[in-house]
Coordinates of C-alpha atoms in Angstrom, one line a residue:
M1 CA 76.8 17.7 13.6
I2 CA 80.5 17.4 14.4
F3 CA 82.7 20.2 13.1
N4 CA 86.4 19.7 12.2
F5 CA 88.8 21.9 14.2
V6 CA 92.4 22.9 13.4
D7 CA 95.2 20.9 14.9
R8 CA 97.7 23.7 15.5
L9 CA 100.6 21.3 16.1
F10 CA 101.2 20.6 12.5
F11 CA 101.3 23.2 9.8
F12 CA 100.6 20.6 7.1
I13 CA 97.4 19.5 8.8
L14 CA 96.5 23.1 9.3
F15 CA 96.8 23.7 5.6
L16 CA 94.7 20.6 4.7
F17 CA 92.0 21.4 7.3
S18 CA 91.8 25.0 6.1
I19 CA 90.7 23.8 2.6
T20 CA 87.8 22.0 4.2
I21 CA 86.9 24.7 6.7
F22 CA 86.9 27.6 4.4
S23 CA 84.8 25.8 1.8
Q24 CA 82.2 24.8 4.4
K25 CA 78.9 26.6 4.6
G26 CA 77.3 27.7 7.8
I27 CA 78.7 28.6 11.2
R28 CA 81.9 27.0 12.3
F29 CA 81.6 25.9 15.9
E30 CA 84.8 25.4 17.9
N31 CA 85.3 22.2 19.9
A32 CA 87.0 23.7 22.9
S33 CA 86.4 24.9 26.5
F34 CA 84.9 28.3 27.1
D35 CA 88.2 29.6 28.4
E36 CA 89.9 28.5 25.3
I37 CA 87.2 30.1 23.2
L38 CA 87.7 33.5 25.0
K39 CA 91.4 33.3 24.6
K40 CA 91.1 32.6 20.9
A41 CA 88.6 35.5 20.6
G42 CA 91.1 37.8 22.3
N43 CA 94.0 36.7 20.0
E44 CA 91.8 37.2 16.8
E45 CA 90.1 40.4 18.1
K46 CA 86.7 38.9 17.7
L47 CA 83.6 38.6 19.9
V48 CA 82.2 35.2 21.1
F49 CA 78.8 33.6 20.2
V50 CA 77.6 30.7 22.3
D51 CA 74.5 28.6 21.5
A52 CA 73.3 27.0 24.7
Y53 CA 71.0 24.1 23.7
A54 CA 69.4 20.9 25.0
S55 CA 69.5 17.7 22.9
W56 CA 65.7 17.2 23.2
C57 CA 64.8 20.8 22.3
G58 CA 62.9 21.0 19.0
P59 CA 63.7 24.7 18.3
C60 CA 67.4 24.0 19.0
I61 CA 67.4 21.2 16.4
Q62 CA 65.6 23.5 14.0
M63 CA 68.1 26.3 14.5
K64 CA 71.0 24.0 13.8
K65 CA 69.4 22.6 10.7
N66 CA 67.7 25.7 9.2
V67 CA 69.7 28.7 10.3
F68 CA 73.2 27.8 11.5
S69 CA 73.8 25.9 8.3
L70 CA 73.1 28.8 6.0
E71 CA 76.0 30.3 4.0
S72 CA 75.0 33.9 4.7
V73 CA 74.7 33.3 8.4
G74 CA 78.1 31.5 8.4
N75 CA 79.8 34.2 6.5
Y76 CA 78.8 36.9 9.1
Y77 CA 79.3 34.8 12.2
N78 CA 82.6 33.2 11.1
E79 CA 84.0 36.6 10.2
N80 CA 83.0 38.4 13.4
F81 CA 82.8 35.8 16.1
I82 CA 84.4 32.7 17.6
N83 CA 81.5 30.4 17.8
A84 CA 80.7 27.5 20.2
R85 CA 77.8 25.3 21.2
F86 CA 77.3 23.8 24.7
D87 CA 74.7 21.1 25.7
V88 CA 73.4 22.5 29.0
E89 CA 72.9 19.0 30.3
K90 CA 76.5 17.8 29.8
G91 CA 80.0 18.7 31.0
E92 CA 80.8 22.4 30.9
G93 CA 77.4 23.2 29.5
K94 CA 75.9 22.4 33.0
E95 CA 78.2 24.9 34.6
M96 CA 77.4 27.6 32.0
A97 CA 73.6 27.0 32.5
K98 CA 74.0 27.6 36.2
R99 CA 76.4 30.5 35.8
Y100 CA 74.3 32.4 33.3
N101 CA 70.9 31.3 34.6
I102 CA 69.9 29.6 31.4
R103 CA 66.3 28.2 31.7
A104 CA 65.0 28.5 28.1
F105 CA 66.3 26.7 25.0
P106 CA 67.9 27.6 22.9
T107 CA 69.6 30.6 24.6
Y108 CA 72.1 32.7 22.6
L109 CA 74.9 34.4 24.5
F110 CA 77.2 37.1 23.0
F111 CA 80.4 37.9 24.9
D112 CA 83.4 40.1 24.5
S113 CA 86.8 38.4 24.8
S114 CA 87.0 39.1 28.6
G115 CA 83.8 37.1 29.2
D116 CA 81.4 39.9 29.8
I117 CA 78.0 39.3 28.2
L118 CA 77.0 41.9 25.6
L119 CA 73.7 40.5 24.6
R120 CA 71.4 37.4 25.1
S121 CA 68.4 36.1 23.3
T122 CA 66.2 33.0 23.3
G123 CA 64.1 30.9 21.0
Y124 CA 63.9 30.0 17.3
T125 CA 65.1 33.0 15.3
E126 CA 64.8 33.5 11.5
K127 CA 68.0 34.2 9.5
E128 CA 67.7 38.0 9.1
E129 CA 66.9 38.5 12.8
F130 CA 69.7 36.1 13.9
I131 CA 72.3 38.1 11.8
E132 CA 70.8 41.3 13.3
L133 CA 71.5 39.9 16.8
G134 CA 75.2 39.6 16.0
K135 CA 75.2 43.2 14.7
Q136 CA 73.5 44.4 18.0
A137 CA 76.2 42.6 20.0
A138 CA 78.9 44.4 18.0
E139 CA 77.3 47.8 18.5
T140 CA 77.0 47.1 22.3
K141 CA 80.7 46.4 22.5
K142 CA 81.5 49.8 20.9
T143 CA 79.7 51.7 23.7
Y144 CA 80.6 49.4 26.6
V145 CA 84.0 50.8 27.4
S146 CA 83.0 54.5 27.3
Q147 CA 80.0 53.8 29.5
R148 CA 82.1 52.1 32.1
E149 CA 84.5 55.0 32.2
R150 CA 81.5 57.3 32.7
F151 CA 80.3 55.3 35.7
V152 CA 83.8 55.3 37.3
E153 CA 83.8 59.1 37.0
G154 CA 80.7 59.2 39.2
D155 CA 77.8 59.7 36.9
K156 CA 74.5 59.4 38.8
D157 CA 72.0 60.0 36.0
P158 CA 69.2 57.5 36.7
K159 CA 68.5 56.9 33.0
F160 CA 72.2 56.2 32.3
L161 CA 72.4 53.9 35.3
I162 CA 69.4 51.8 34.5
N163 CA 70.6 51.4 30.8
L164 CA 74.1 50.4 32.0
F165 CA 72.7 47.9 34.5
F166 CA 70.8 46.0 31.8
Q167 CA 73.9 46.0 29.6
V168 CA 76.2 44.5 32.1
A169 CA 73.9 42.4 34.4
E170 CA 74.4 39.0 32.8
G171 CA 78.1 39.2 32.1
N172 CA 79.4 41.2 35.0
P173 CA 77.3 40.7 38.1
S174 CA 79.6 42.4 40.6
F175 CA 79.7 45.6 38.4
A176 CA 75.9 45.4 37.9
K177 CA 75.5 45.3 41.7
E178 CA 77.5 48.5 42.0
V179 CA 75.3 50.1 39.4
S180 CA 72.1 49.0 41.1
E181 CA 73.2 50.2 44.5
R182 CA 74.1 53.7 43.1
Y183 CA 70.8 53.8 41.2
F184 CA 68.6 53.1 44.3
K185 CA 70.6 55.7 46.3
V186 CA 69.8 58.3 43.7
R187 CA 66.1 57.1 43.5
E188 CA 65.9 57.0 47.3
E189 CA 65.0 53.3 47.2
K190 CA 61.8 53.8 45.3
I191 CA 60.3 51.1 42.9
T192 CA 57.9 52.5 40.3
D193 CA 58.3 50.3 37.2
P194 CA 59.2 46.8 36.0
K195 CA 62.8 47.7 35.0
E196 CA 63.5 49.0 38.5
L197 CA 62.0 45.9 40.0
S198 CA 64.2 43.8 37.8
M199 CA 67.3 45.7 39.0
L200 CA 66.3 45.0 42.6
L201 CA 65.4 41.3 42.1
Y202 CA 68.6 40.5 40.1
H203 CA 70.7 40.5 43.2
L204 CA 68.1 39.9 45.9
R205 CA 68.3 36.2 47.1
S206 CA 67.5 36.4 50.8
S207 CA 65.6 38.3 53.5
Q208 CA 69.1 38.9 54.9
D209 CA 70.3 40.9 51.9
P210 CA 70.3 44.7 52.2
G211 CA 68.0 45.0 49.2
Y212 CA 65.2 43.1 51.0
K213 CA 64.5 46.3 53.0
I214 CA 63.8 48.0 49.7
F215 CA 61.6 45.1 48.7
E216 CA 59.5 45.4 51.9
K217 CA 59.3 49.1 51.8
N218 CA 57.9 49.0 48.3
K219 CA 55.4 46.2 48.9
E220 CA 52.4 48.2 47.6
T221 CA 54.0 49.4 44.4
I222 CA 55.7 46.1 43.6
S223 CA 52.4 44.3 44.1
G224 CA 50.9 46.7 41.5
I225 CA 53.6 45.6 39.0
V226 CA 53.6 41.8 39.5
S227 CA 50.3 41.2 41.5
F228 CA 50.0 40.6 45.2
S229 CA 50.1 36.8 44.9
E230 CA 53.4 37.1 43.0
Y231 CA 54.8 39.4 45.6
E232 CA 53.9 36.9 48.2
K233 CA 55.7 34.1 46.3
L234 CA 58.8 36.2 45.9
D235 CA 58.7 37.1 49.6
L236 CA 58.4 33.4 50.5
G237 CA 61.4 32.6 48.4
F238 CA 63.5 35.3 50.1
K239 CA 62.6 34.0 53.5
L240 CA 63.2 30.3 52.7
N241 CA 66.1 30.3 50.2
P242 CA 68.7 30.5 53.0
V243 CA 67.2 27.4 54.6
L244 CA 67.3 25.5 51.3
E245 CA 70.8 26.6 50.4
K246 CA 72.2 25.7 53.8
L247 CA 70.7 22.2 53.7
M248 CA 71.7 21.6 50.1
D249 CA 75.3 22.7 50.6
G250 CA 77.4 19.8 49.5
E251 CA 74.4 17.5 49.3
K252 CA 72.9 15.9 46.2
E253 CA 69.4 15.6 47.7
L254 CA 67.3 17.8 49.9
N255 CA 66.4 16.4 53.3
E256 CA 62.7 17.4 53.1
E257 CA 62.0 16.6 56.7
K258 CA 64.8 18.8 58.0
F259 CA 63.7 21.6 55.6
M260 CA 60.1 21.5 56.8
N261 CA 61.2 21.5 60.5
Q262 CA 63.3 24.6 59.9
A263 CA 60.9 26.4 57.5
K264 CA 58.0 26.1 59.8
K265 CA 59.9 28.3 62.3
I266 CA 59.9 31.1 59.7
V267 CA 56.6 30.8 57.8
P268 CA 53.3 28.9 58.3
K269 CA 53.3 25.2 57.4
E270 CA 51.2 25.6 54.2
K271 CA 53.6 28.2 52.9
A272 CA 56.6 26.0 53.6
E273 CA 54.9 23.2 51.7
E274 CA 54.1 25.5 48.8
F275 CA 57.8 26.5 48.6
L276 CA 58.9 22.9 48.8
N277 CA 56.6 21.8 45.9
R278 CA 58.0 24.6 43.8
Y279 CA 61.5 23.3 44.5
R280 CA 60.4 19.8 43.4
V281 CA 59.0 20.9 40.0
L282 CA 62.3 22.6 39.3
Y283 CA 64.6 19.9 40.7
Y284 CA 63.1 16.7 39.5
P285 CA 63.3 17.3 35.7
S286 CA 67.0 18.1 36.1
Q287 CA 67.5 14.7 37.7
R288 CA 65.3 12.9 35.2
K289 CA 63.0 11.8 38.0
Y290 CA 59.9 12.1 35.9
K291 CA 57.5 10.0 38.0
A292 CA 58.2 12.2 41.0
Y293 CA 58.0 15.3 38.7
A294 CA 54.6 14.4 37.4
K295 CA 53.2 14.1 41.0
A296 CA 54.7 17.4 42.1
A297 CA 53.7 19.2 38.9
I298 CA 50.1 18.2 39.0
K299 CA 49.9 19.4 42.6
Y300 CA 51.8 22.6 41.9
Y301 CA 50.2 23.7 38.6
K302 CA 46.7 22.4 39.4
D303 CA 44.5 23.7 36.6
G304 CA 47.3 25.9 35.2
S305 CA 45.2 29.1 35.3
V306 CA 47.7 31.3 37.1
V307 CA 50.9 29.8 35.6
P308 CA 53.0 31.6 33.0
Q309 CA 52.3 30.1 29.6
K310 CA 55.9 29.2 28.7
E311 CA 56.3 27.4 32.0
L312 CA 53.1 25.4 31.6
L313 CA 54.0 24.5 28.0
L314 CA 57.3 23.2 29.2
A315 CA 55.5 21.1 31.8
A316 CA 53.1 19.7 29.2
F317 CA 56.0 19.0 26.9
I318 CA 57.9 17.0 29.6
F319 CA 54.7 15.0 30.3
S320 CA 54.3 14.2 26.6
E321 CA 57.9 13.0 26.3
Y322 CA 58.6 11.2 29.6
V323 CA 55.5 10.6 31.7
K324 CA 53.5 7.3 31.2
D325 CA 50.8 7.6 33.9
P326 CA 47.3 7.9 32.2
H327 CA 46.0 10.3 34.9
A328 CA 49.0 12.6 34.5
L329 CA 48.7 12.6 30.7
K330 CA 45.0 13.5 31.0
Q331 CA 45.9 16.5 33.2
A332 CA 48.7 17.6 30.8
L333 CA 46.2 17.4 27.9
E334 CA 43.9 19.8 29.8
W335 CA 46.9 22.2 30.2
A336 CA 47.7 22.0 26.5
E337 CA 44.1 22.6 25.5
K338 CA 44.0 25.8 27.6
L339 CA 47.3 27.0 26.2
H340 CA 46.2 26.5 22.6
M341 CA 43.1 28.6 23.3
K342 CA 45.5 31.5 24.2
S343 CA 48.2 30.9 21.5
E344 CA 48.0 29.0 18.2
D345 CA 51.8 28.5 17.6
P346 CA 53.5 25.4 16.1
E347 CA 55.1 24.4 19.5
T348 CA 51.8 24.4 21.4
S349 CA 50.0 22.6 18.5
Y350 CA 52.7 19.9 18.5
V351 CA 52.5 19.3 22.2
L352 CA 48.7 19.3 22.0
A353 CA 48.9 16.7 19.2
K354 CA 51.3 14.5 21.1
L355 CA 49.1 14.5 24.2
Y356 CA 46.0 13.8 22.2
F357 CA 47.8 10.8 20.7
L358 CA 49.0 9.6 24.1
N359 CA 45.4 9.9 25.4
G360 CA 44.1 7.8 22.5
K361 CA 42.4 10.7 20.7
D362 CA 43.9 10.0 17.2
T363 CA 41.6 12.2 15.2
Q364 CA 42.4 15.3 17.2
A365 CA 46.1 14.3 17.3
K366 CA 46.2 14.2 13.5
M367 CA 44.5 17.5 13.1
F368 CA 46.9 19.3 15.4
A369 CA 50.0 17.6 14.1
E370 CA 49.0 18.8 10.6
K371 CA 48.4 22.3 12.0
S372 CA 51.9 22.3 13.6
I373 CA 53.4 21.3 10.2
D374 CA 51.5 24.0 8.4
L375 CA 52.6 26.7 10.8
L376 CA 56.2 25.5 10.7
N377 CA 56.1 25.5 6.8
K378 CA 55.0 29.1 6.9
R379 CA 58.1 29.9 9.0
G380 CA 60.3 27.9 6.6
A381 CA 61.3 25.8 9.7
D382 CA 62.0 22.2 10.3
I383 CA 58.9 20.0 10.4
S384 CA 60.6 16.7 11.5
F385 CA 59.0 16.5 15.0
P386 CA 55.3 16.9 14.0
Q387 CA 55.9 14.9 10.8
K388 CA 57.3 12.0 12.8
L389 CA 54.2 12.2 15.0
L390 CA 51.9 12.4 12.1
D391 CA 53.5 9.3 10.5
E392 CA 53.1 7.4 13.7
I393 CA 49.4 8.3 13.9
N394 CA 48.8 7.3 10.3
R395 CA 50.6 3.9 10.8
K396 CA 48.4 3.2 13.8
K397 CA 45.3 3.9 11.8
K398 CA 46.3 1.4 9.1
K399 CA 46.7 -1.4 11.6

């Protein structure tokens, strides 16, 4: 949907546009750069709401159609926020996705007018919960200034520091780093729970970083939080990230031969290959290299038994949309079947239906497309994706 925006050069046009804008239902999204959005928010003493989406993302489309368009939602967000939408695969949206580490879609970001993040959330969100997110952001803003002053005055209370860290981490990384460093001095560099680990990992990128010593020192307790295998993966990343970053500096493609030659000097060959394949499954989709992605994903995810569900569902979705190889589609179907055994939600049901259809199993495809539609109807959400698939299945049966 393209939203009109006010041409400030002409008062008469401003007047005419205002008639349309103020009568329109739903959220008014500005067509402007992020810096311009922040400036306008400062001038109008409002906060900023950003919807970071992808054009192919089903929940993003559903939010736009079912939630953003509602009058009650528009009334609250238009009164309290300057609103914007950015496609994370185009223009400034790409930069924002990198800057704010956006990996799930849709992602909702709430800023103050200085550009500090107050709150973030992800996924399809019903009307009442979505309005509540806006209210939470407003409440966060009220406490932010006083808490920063408290930190500057030297407060070392661990509970205060950990709460402050999570409040400022996404929007003000340099300040969050100061909070984290003070926290671990007070705690004597001990890691005992997931929140503390998150604080450490937020800024830890390399085995050359000061925080890596804390990571090594707490190997036993961290392994108890995330599992030993996950600790090993993190450790591998910290050791090889500097090699990857150096080779990619100013380059569009990674020279894999050079990477392996340097990586093998740091870790065993099989570990270097593991890291490289992880890089491939993250890099290839961003470059729309789906044949190469399919090959790397099958090797990396294998049977999918130790992969986070959301990550494996994304892989299965990408296969269902962009991969044509029959062997790869069969593997993706196995992933989707295992995911559905763990979670019967409309997204998993849709991906499973699509993969059944692509594998020539029309009866199962129809059953799960109908199931996805039923679950979405219970949410009051958009059913266009599974309905389109169901129509295609029915047309095929009639031929």
